[in-house]
Amino acid sequence: MTTPYTLGYQDGLNYQRHTDALTLSPWEQGYQDGLAYRGDSQWVERARDEAGRFAAKNATTIATKAAGAVGGIAGGAMAGPVGALVGQAAGLAIGRVGATVVQQAMNGEDISLHEQFKAMGADLQKAASDVRDAFQGLDKDALEDEMSRDLIGWGVAHAGSYALDMLVPGASAIPLKGMAVAMLGTKPVYAAKSLAKKRLTPKPA
Amino acid sequence: MTPESAMKALKAQHEAMIASLESALPKMFEIPVDKVLDFQQAPNGDMVGLLKSGGQHYQFTITDKEKILQEVEVEPTN
């Protein structure tokens, strides 16, 4: 039997509440963990599986949890004190979300700050691009000849934020373009963490 | 630019953002901020982060329309 749902499915459409068809862009299709971006900061749950529903309900939580998990790479993989400090500073996962203390509309001063943070964020991403350019053509096994282990440790901790794949393979797949992390859930982060540990753990003599 | 100088520049800018957040968030959320531990930012400037205040961790969310502060319990990921 052909239903509007099955027709839509064949046409690459995802259905919301049985009636509203939602066309996903290739960008959105890339995120398979259960959320779809509709634009204007609106996210919808894609009825896929338990993981997808969890991601939809915990979007902002997962974003910070993913960030913490990436931060934890350094603490787990780097023996040095700075590595441990980075892990201590950022290697935290949110175990439970408690009360909402503040939930308010942004006032004029807040909006100015938001604009200021946005500009600073753009500068950060430019600086990250410079880092990636600087690593072009560099032998990855020569990383420790090029910079201190402490600095590598910091980079590993923030690899997801700045797509530093030379330090954590697959870091760019952790879309630390902020809230986009929410779409992914934690699985790719832990996969990256595992890879980073493998890479940074010295082989026994 | 060498990898080390580029990475140092990135780290300095990251720390400048942390400092700006630590300066701005107390007034924005009317809460003392001991430390901003981490943040994630979308290209449109929206931001989610983790801060510590008086022994309690909070998740903050800032968009162009809304600001949210939630108590959270944290655990180490290592």
Coordinates of N, CA and C in Angstrom, one line a residue, chain A:
Chain A
M1 N 0.9 -1.2 0.0 CA 0.0 0.0 0.0 C 0.9 1.2 0.0
T2 N 0.6 2.2 -0.8 CA 1.3 3.4 -0.9 C 0.7 4.5 0.0
T3 N 1.4 5.0 0.9 CA 0.8 6.1 1.8 C 1.7 7.3 1.5
P4 N 1.1 8.5 2.0 CA 2.0 9.7 1.9 C 3.3 9.5 2.5
Y5 N 3.4 8.7 3.6 CA 4.6 8.5 4.3 C 5.6 7.8 3.4
T6 N 5.2 6.7 2.8 CA 6.1 5.9 2.0 C 6.5 6.6 0.7
L7 N 5.6 7.4 0.2 CA 5.9 8.2 -1.0 C 7.0 9.2 -0.6
G8 N 6.8 9.9 0.5 CA 7.8 10.8 1.0 C 9.1 10.2 1.3
Y9 N 9.1 9.0 1.8 CA 10.3 8.3 2.1 C 11.1 8.1 0.8
Q10 N 10.4 7.6 -0.2 CA 11.0 7.4 -1.5 C 11.6 8.6 -2.1
D11 N 10.9 9.7 -1.8 CA 11.4 11.0 -2.3 C 12.5 11.7 -1.5
G12 N 12.9 11.0 -0.4 CA 14.0 11.5 0.4 C 13.4 12.5 1.4
L13 N 12.2 12.3 1.8 CA 11.6 13.3 2.8 C 11.4 12.5 4.1
N14 N 11.6 13.3 5.1 CA 11.3 12.8 6.5 C 10.0 13.4 7.0
Y15 N 9.2 12.7 7.6 CA 7.9 13.2 8.0 C 7.9 13.6 9.5
Q16 N 7.2 14.7 9.7 CA 7.1 15.2 11.1 C 5.6 15.2 11.4
R17 N 5.2 14.5 12.5 CA 3.8 14.5 12.9 C 2.9 14.0 11.7
H18 N 3.4 13.1 11.0 CA 2.6 12.4 9.9 C 2.2 13.2 8.7
T19 N 2.2 14.5 8.9 CA 1.7 15.3 7.8 C 2.7 16.3 7.2
D20 N 3.6 16.8 8.0 CA 4.5 17.9 7.5 C 5.8 17.3 7.0
A21 N 5.9 17.4 5.7 CA 7.2 16.8 5.1 C 8.3 17.8 5.4
L22 N 9.5 17.2 5.6 CA 10.7 18.0 5.9 C 11.8 17.5 4.9
T23 N 12.2 18.4 4.1 CA 13.3 18.0 3.2 C 14.6 18.3 3.8
L24 N 15.4 17.3 3.8 CA 16.8 17.5 4.5 C 17.8 17.8 3.4
S25 N 18.6 18.8 3.7 CA 19.7 19.1 2.8 C 20.8 18.1 3.0
P26 N 21.8 18.0 2.1 CA 22.9 17.1 2.3 C 23.6 17.3 3.6
W27 N 23.7 18.6 4.0 CA 24.4 18.9 5.2 C 23.7 18.2 6.4
E28 N 22.3 18.3 6.3 CA 21.6 17.8 7.4 C 21.6 16.2 7.4
Q29 N 21.6 15.7 6.2 CA 21.7 14.3 6.1 C 22.9 13.7 6.7
G30 N 24.0 14.5 6.7 CA 25.2 14.0 7.3 C 25.2 13.6 8.7
Y31 N 24.2 14.2 9.4 CA 24.1 13.9 10.8 C 23.1 12.8 11.1
Q32 N 23.6 11.7 11.5 CA 22.7 10.5 11.5 C 22.3 10.2 12.9
D33 N 22.5 11.1 13.9 CA 22.2 10.7 15.2 C 20.8 11.1 15.7
G34 N 20.0 11.6 14.8 CA 18.6 11.8 15.2 C 18.1 13.2 15.2
L35 N 18.9 14.2 14.9 CA 18.3 15.5 14.8 C 18.4 16.1 13.4
A36 N 17.5 16.9 13.1 CA 17.5 17.6 11.8 C 17.4 19.1 12.1
Y37 N 18.1 19.9 11.3 CA 18.1 21.3 11.5 C 17.2 21.9 10.5
R38 N 16.2 22.7 11.0 CA 15.2 23.3 10.1 C 15.5 24.8 9.8
G39 N 16.6 25.3 10.3 CA 16.9 26.7 10.1 C 16.4 27.5 11.2
D40 N 16.9 28.8 11.4 CA 16.4 29.7 12.4 C 16.5 29.1 13.8
S41 N 17.6 28.3 14.0 CA 17.9 27.7 15.3 C 16.9 26.7 15.7
Q42 N 16.1 26.2 14.8 CA 15.0 25.3 15.2 C 15.5 23.9 14.8
W43 N 15.4 23.0 15.8 CA 15.8 21.6 15.6 C 14.5 20.7 15.8
V44 N 14.5 19.7 15.0 CA 13.4 18.7 15.2 C 14.0 17.3 15.4
E45 N 13.3 16.6 16.1 CA 13.7 15.2 16.3 C 13.3 14.3 15.2
R46 N 14.2 13.6 14.7 CA 13.9 12.6 13.6 C 13.6 11.3 14.3
A47 N 12.4 10.8 14.1 CA 12.0 9.6 14.7 C 12.8 8.4 14.2
R48 N 13.9 8.1 14.7 CA 14.8 7.1 14.2 C 15.0 5.9 15.2
D49 N 15.6 6.3 16.3 CA 15.9 5.2 17.2 C 16.1 5.9 18.6
E50 N 16.4 5.0 19.6 CA 16.5 5.6 20.9 C 17.6 6.6 21.0
A51 N 18.7 6.4 20.4 CA 19.8 7.3 20.5 C 19.4 8.7 19.9
G52 N 18.7 8.6 18.8 CA 18.2 9.9 18.2 C 17.3 10.6 19.1
R53 N 16.4 9.9 19.7 CA 15.4 10.6 20.6 C 16.2 11.2 21.8
F54 N 17.2 10.5 22.3 CA 17.9 11.0 23.5 C 18.7 12.2 23.1
A55 N 19.3 12.2 21.9 CA 20.0 13.4 21.4 C 19.1 14.6 21.3
A56 N 17.9 14.3 20.8 CA 16.9 15.4 20.6 C 16.5 16.1 22.0
K57 N 16.4 15.2 23.0 CA 15.9 15.7 24.3 C 17.1 16.4 25.1
N58 N 18.3 16.0 24.7 CA 19.4 16.5 25.5 C 20.4 17.3 24.7
A59 N 19.9 18.0 23.7 CA 20.8 18.6 22.7 C 21.8 19.5 23.4
T60 N 21.4 20.5 24.2 CA 22.5 21.4 24.7 C 23.4 20.6 25.7
T61 N 22.8 19.7 26.4 CA 23.6 18.9 27.4 C 24.7 18.2 26.6
I62 N 24.3 17.5 25.6 CA 25.3 16.7 24.8 C 26.4 17.6 24.3
A63 N 26.0 18.8 23.9 CA 27.0 19.7 23.3 C 28.2 19.9 24.3
T64 N 27.8 20.2 25.6 CA 28.8 20.5 26.6 C 29.5 19.2 27.0
K65 N 28.7 18.1 27.0 CA 29.3 16.8 27.3 C 30.4 16.4 26.3
A66 N 30.0 16.6 25.0 CA 31.0 16.3 24.0 C 32.2 17.1 24.1
A67 N 32.1 18.4 24.5 CA 33.2 19.3 24.7 C 34.1 18.7 25.8
G68 N 33.4 18.3 26.9 CA 34.2 17.8 28.0 C 34.9 16.5 27.6
A69 N 34.3 15.7 26.9 CA 34.9 14.4 26.5 C 36.1 14.7 25.7
V70 N 36.0 15.6 24.8 CA 37.2 16.0 24.0 C 38.3 16.5 24.9
G71 N 37.9 17.3 25.8 CA 38.9 17.9 26.7 C 39.6 16.8 27.5
G72 N 38.8 15.7 27.8 CA 39.3 14.6 28.6 C 40.4 13.8 27.9
I73 N 40.5 14.0 26.6 CA 41.5 13.3 25.8 C 42.9 13.6 26.4
A74 N 43.1 14.9 26.6 CA 44.4 15.3 27.0 C 44.7 14.8 28.4
G75 N 43.8 14.8 29.3 CA 44.1 14.4 30.6 C 44.3 12.9 30.6
G76 N 43.7 12.2 29.8 CA 43.9 10.7 29.7 C 45.1 10.3 29.0
A77 N 45.5 11.1 28.0 CA 46.5 10.6 27.1 C 47.9 11.3 27.5
M78 N 47.9 12.4 28.1 CA 49.1 13.1 28.3 C 49.5 12.9 29.8
A79 N 50.8 12.5 29.9 CA 51.2 12.3 31.3 C 51.7 13.6 32.0
G80 N 52.0 14.6 31.2 CA 52.6 15.8 31.8 C 51.6 16.6 32.6
P81 N 52.1 17.5 33.4 CA 51.2 18.2 34.3 C 50.2 19.1 33.5
V82 N 50.6 19.7 32.4 CA 49.7 20.6 31.7 C 48.6 19.7 31.0
G83 N 49.0 18.6 30.5 CA 48.0 17.7 30.0 C 46.9 17.3 31.0
A84 N 47.4 17.1 32.2 CA 46.5 16.7 33.3 C 45.6 17.9 33.6
L85 N 46.2 19.1 33.6 CA 45.4 20.3 33.9 C 44.3 20.5 32.9
V86 N 44.7 20.3 31.6 CA 43.7 20.5 30.6 C 42.5 19.5 30.8
G87 N 42.9 18.3 31.1 CA 41.9 17.3 31.4 C 41.0 17.7 32.6
Q88 N 41.7 18.3 33.6 CA 41.0 18.7 34.8 C 40.1 19.9 34.4
A89 N 40.6 20.7 33.6 CA 39.8 22.0 33.3 C 38.6 21.6 32.4
A90 N 38.8 20.8 31.4 CA 37.7 20.6 30.5 C 37.2 19.2 30.4
G91 N 37.9 18.2 31.0 CA 37.5 16.8 30.9 C 36.4 16.5 31.8
L92 N 35.3 17.1 31.7 CA 34.2 16.9 32.6 C 33.0 16.6 31.7
A93 N 32.3 15.6 32.1 CA 31.0 15.3 31.4 C 29.9 15.6 32.3
I94 N 28.8 16.1 31.8 CA 27.7 16.4 32.6 C 26.9 15.1 32.9
G95 N 26.8 14.8 34.2 CA 26.1 13.6 34.6 C 24.6 13.8 34.7
R96 N 24.2 15.0 35.2 CA 22.8 15.2 35.4 C 22.5 16.7 35.3
V97 N 21.5 17.1 34.6 CA 21.1 18.5 34.5 C 20.1 18.8 35.6
G98 N 20.4 19.8 36.4 CA 19.5 20.1 37.5 C 18.6 21.3 37.2
A99 N 18.4 22.1 38.1 CA 17.4 23.2 38.0 C 17.9 24.2 37.0
T100 N 16.9 24.8 36.3 CA 17.2 26.0 35.4 C 17.2 27.2 36.3
V101 N 18.3 27.9 36.4 CA 18.4 29.0 37.3 C 17.9 30.3 36.6
V102 N 18.3 30.4 35.4 CA 18.0 31.6 34.6 C 17.5 31.1 33.2
Q103 N 16.4 31.7 32.8 CA 16.0 31.5 31.4 C 15.2 32.8 31.0
Q104 N 15.9 33.7 30.3 CA 15.4 35.0 30.0 C 15.7 35.4 28.6
A105 N 14.9 36.3 28.1 CA 15.2 36.9 26.8 C 16.4 37.8 27.0
M106 N 17.2 37.9 25.9 CA 18.4 38.7 25.9 C 18.0 40.2 25.9
N107 N 18.6 41.0 26.7 CA 18.4 42.4 26.7 C 19.4 43.1 25.8
G108 N 19.3 44.3 25.6 CA 20.2 45.0 24.7 C 21.7 44.8 25.0
E109 N 22.0 44.9 26.2 CA 23.4 44.7 26.6 C 23.9 43.3 26.3
D110 N 23.0 42.3 26.6 CA 23.3 40.9 26.3 C 23.6 40.7 24.8
I111 N 22.7 41.3 24.0 CA 22.8 41.2 22.6 C 24.2 41.7 22.1
S112 N 24.6 42.9 22.7 CA 25.9 43.4 22.3 C 27.0 42.4 22.6
L113 N 26.9 41.8 23.8 CA 27.9 40.8 24.2 C 27.9 39.6 23.2
H114 N 26.7 39.2 22.8 CA 26.6 38.1 21.9 C 27.3 38.4 20.6
E115 N 27.1 39.7 20.1 CA 27.8 40.1 18.9 C 29.3 40.1 19.1
Q116 N 29.7 40.5 20.3 CA 31.2 40.6 20.6 C 31.7 39.1 20.6
F117 N 31.0 38.2 21.2 CA 31.5 36.8 21.3 C 31.5 36.2 19.9
K118 N 30.5 36.6 19.1 CA 30.5 36.1 17.7 C 31.7 36.5 16.9
A119 N 32.1 37.8 17.1 CA 33.3 38.3 16.4 C 34.5 37.6 16.9
M120 N 34.6 37.4 18.2 CA 35.8 36.7 18.8 C 35.8 35.3 18.3
G121 N 34.7 34.7 18.1 CA 34.6 33.3 17.6 C 35.1 33.2 16.2
A122 N 34.7 34.2 15.4 CA 35.2 34.2 14.0 C 36.7 34.3 14.0
D123 N 37.3 35.1 14.9 CA 38.8 35.3 14.9 C 39.4 33.9 15.4
L124 N 38.7 33.3 16.3 CA 39.2 32.0 16.7 C 39.3 31.0 15.6
Q125 N 38.2 30.9 14.8 CA 38.2 30.0 13.7 C 39.2 30.3 12.7
K126 N 39.5 31.6 12.5 CA 40.6 32.0 11.6 C 41.9 31.6 12.1
A127 N 42.1 31.7 13.4 CA 43.4 31.3 14.0 C 43.5 29.7 13.9
A128 N 42.4 29.0 14.0 CA 42.4 27.6 13.8 C 42.8 27.2 12.4
S129 N 42.3 28.0 11.5 CA 42.6 27.8 10.1 C 44.1 28.0 9.8
D130 N 44.7 29.0 10.5 CA 46.1 29.2 10.4 C 46.9 28.0 10.9
V131 N 46.4 27.4 12.0 CA 47.1 26.2 12.6 C 47.0 25.1 11.6
R132 N 45.9 24.9 11.0 CA 45.8 23.8 10.0 C 46.7 24.1 8.8
D133 N 46.8 25.3 8.4 CA 47.7 25.6 7.3 C 49.1 25.4 7.7
A134 N 49.5 25.7 8.9 CA 50.8 25.6 9.3 C 51.3 24.1 9.4
F135 N 50.3 23.2 9.6 CA 50.6 21.8 9.6 C 50.6 21.1 8.3
Q136 N 50.2 21.9 7.2 CA 50.2 21.3 5.9 C 51.6 20.8 5.5
G137 N 51.6 19.5 5.1 CA 52.8 19.0 4.6 C 53.8 18.5 5.7
L138 N 53.4 18.7 7.0 CA 54.2 18.4 8.1 C 54.1 16.9 8.4
D139 N 55.2 16.2 8.5 CA 55.2 14.8 8.9 C 54.6 14.7 10.3
K140 N 53.5 14.0 10.4 CA 52.7 13.9 11.6 C 53.6 13.2 12.7
D141 N 54.5 12.4 12.3 CA 55.4 11.8 13.3 C 56.4 12.8 13.9
A142 N 56.5 14.0 13.3 CA 57.4 15.0 13.8 C 56.7 16.0 14.6
L143 N 55.5 15.8 15.1 CA 54.8 16.8 15.8 C 55.6 17.2 17.0
E144 N 56.2 16.3 17.7 CA 56.8 16.7 19.0 C 58.2 17.4 18.7
D145 N 58.6 17.3 17.5 CA 59.8 18.2 17.1 C 59.4 19.6 16.9
E146 N 58.1 19.8 16.6 CA 57.6 21.1 16.2 C 57.1 21.9 17.3
M147 N 56.6 21.2 18.3 CA 56.0 22.0 19.4 C 56.1 21.1 20.7
S148 N 56.0 21.8 21.8 CA 56.1 21.1 23.1 C 54.9 20.1 23.3
R149 N 55.1 19.1 24.1 CA 54.0 18.2 24.5 C 52.9 18.9 25.2
D150 N 53.2 19.9 25.9 CA 52.2 20.7 26.6 C 51.3 21.3 25.6
L151 N 51.9 21.9 24.6 CA 51.1 22.6 23.5 C 50.3 21.6 22.7
I152 N 50.9 20.5 22.4 CA 50.2 19.4 21.8 C 49.0 19.0 22.6
G153 N 49.2 18.9 23.9 CA 48.2 18.5 24.9 C 47.0 19.4 24.8
W154 N 47.3 20.7 24.8 CA 46.2 21.7 24.7 C 45.5 21.5 23.4
G155 N 46.2 21.3 22.3 CA 45.6 21.2 21.0 C 44.7 19.9 20.9
V156 N 45.2 18.9 21.6 CA 44.3 17.6 21.6 C 43.0 17.9 22.3
A157 N 43.2 18.6 23.4 CA 42.0 18.9 24.3 C 41.0 19.7 23.5
H158 N 41.4 20.5 22.6 CA 40.5 21.4 21.9 C 40.4 21.1 20.4
A159 N 40.9 19.8 20.1 CA 40.9 19.4 18.7 C 39.5 19.5 18.0
G160 N 38.5 19.1 18.7 CA 37.2 19.1 18.2 C 36.7 20.5 17.9
S161 N 37.0 21.4 18.8 CA 36.6 22.8 18.6 C 37.1 23.4 17.4
Y162 N 38.4 23.0 17.0 CA 39.1 23.7 16.0 C 39.5 22.8 14.8
A163 N 38.9 21.6 14.8 CA 39.1 20.7 13.7 C 40.6 20.4 13.4
L164 N 41.3 20.1 14.5 CA 42.7 19.9 14.4 C 42.9 18.4 14.2
D165 N 42.7 18.0 13.0 CA 42.7 16.5 12.7 C 44.1 16.0 12.8
M166 N 45.1 16.9 12.7 CA 46.5 16.3 12.7 C 46.8 15.8 14.1
L167 N 46.0 16.3 15.1 CA 46.3 15.9 16.5 C 45.3 14.8 16.9
V168 N 44.1 14.9 16.5 CA 43.1 13.9 16.7 C 42.4 13.5 15.4
P169 N 42.8 12.4 14.9 CA 42.2 12.0 13.6 C 40.6 12.0 13.7
G170 N 40.0 12.6 12.8 CA 38.6 12.7 12.8 C 38.0 13.8 13.6
A171 N 38.9 14.7 14.1 CA 38.4 15.8 14.9 C 37.4 16.7 14.1
S172 N 37.7 16.9 12.9 CA 36.8 17.7 12.1 C 35.4 17.1 12.0
A173 N 35.3 15.8 12.2 CA 34.0 15.2 12.2 C 33.2 15.4 13.5
I174 N 33.9 16.0 14.5 CA 33.2 16.4 15.7 C 32.9 17.8 15.4
P175 N 31.7 18.2 14.9 CA 31.5 19.5 14.4 C 31.4 20.5 15.5
L176 N 32.5 20.9 16.1 CA 32.6 21.8 17.2 C 32.3 23.2 16.6
K177 N 31.4 23.2 15.7 CA 30.9 24.6 15.4 C 29.8 24.8 16.4
G178 N 30.2 24.7 17.6 CA 29.3 25.0 18.7 C 28.1 24.0 18.8
M179 N 26.9 24.6 18.7 CA 25.7 23.8 18.9 C 25.6 22.6 18.0
A180 N 26.3 22.7 16.9 CA 26.2 21.6 15.9 C 26.6 20.3 16.6
V181 N 27.4 20.3 17.6 CA 27.8 19.1 18.4 C 26.5 18.4 18.9
A182 N 25.5 19.2 19.2 CA 24.3 18.5 19.7 C 23.8 17.5 18.8
M183 N 24.0 17.7 17.5 CA 23.4 16.7 16.6 C 24.1 15.4 16.6
L184 N 25.3 15.4 17.0 CA 26.1 14.2 16.9 C 26.0 13.2 18.0
G185 N 25.7 13.6 19.2 CA 25.8 12.7 20.3 C 27.2 12.5 20.6
T186 N 27.5 11.6 21.5 CA 28.9 11.5 22.0 C 29.7 10.4 21.3
K187 N 29.1 9.5 20.5 CA 29.8 8.4 19.9 C 31.0 8.8 19.1
P188 N 30.9 9.8 18.2 CA 32.1 10.2 17.4 C 33.2 10.8 18.3
V189 N 32.8 11.4 19.4 CA 33.8 12.0 20.3 C 34.6 10.9 21.0
Y190 N 33.9 9.9 21.4 CA 34.6 8.8 22.1 C 35.5 8.0 21.1
A191 N 35.0 8.0 19.9 CA 35.8 7.3 18.9 C 37.1 8.1 18.7
A192 N 37.0 9.4 18.6 CA 38.2 10.3 18.5 C 39.1 10.2 19.7
K193 N 38.4 10.1 20.9 CA 39.2 10.0 22.1 C 40.1 8.7 22.1
S194 N 39.4 7.6 21.6 CA 40.1 6.3 21.5 C 41.3 6.4 20.6
L195 N 41.1 7.1 19.4 CA 42.1 7.2 18.5 C 43.3 8.1 19.0
A196 N 42.9 9.1 19.7 CA 43.9 10.0 20.3 C 44.8 9.3 21.3
K197 N 44.1 8.5 22.1 CA 44.9 7.8 23.1 C 45.9 6.8 22.5
K198 N 45.4 6.2 21.4 CA 46.2 5.2 20.7 C 47.4 5.9 20.1
R199 N 47.2 7.1 19.6 CA 48.2 7.9 19.0 C 49.3 8.4 20.0
L200 N 48.7 8.9 21.1 CA 49.6 9.6 22.0 C 50.2 8.7 23.1
T201 N 49.7 7.5 23.2 CA 50.3 6.6 24.2 C 51.6 6.0 23.7
P202 N 52.7 6.2 24.4 CA 54.0 5.7 23.9 C 54.0 4.1 23.8
K203 N 54.6 3.6 22.7 CA 54.6 2.2 22.6 C 55.7 1.7 23.6
P204 N 55.4 0.5 24.2 CA 56.4 -0.1 25.1 C 57.7 -0.4 24.3
A205 N 58.8 -0.2 25.0 CA 60.1 -0.5 24.4 C 60.3 -2.0 24.2

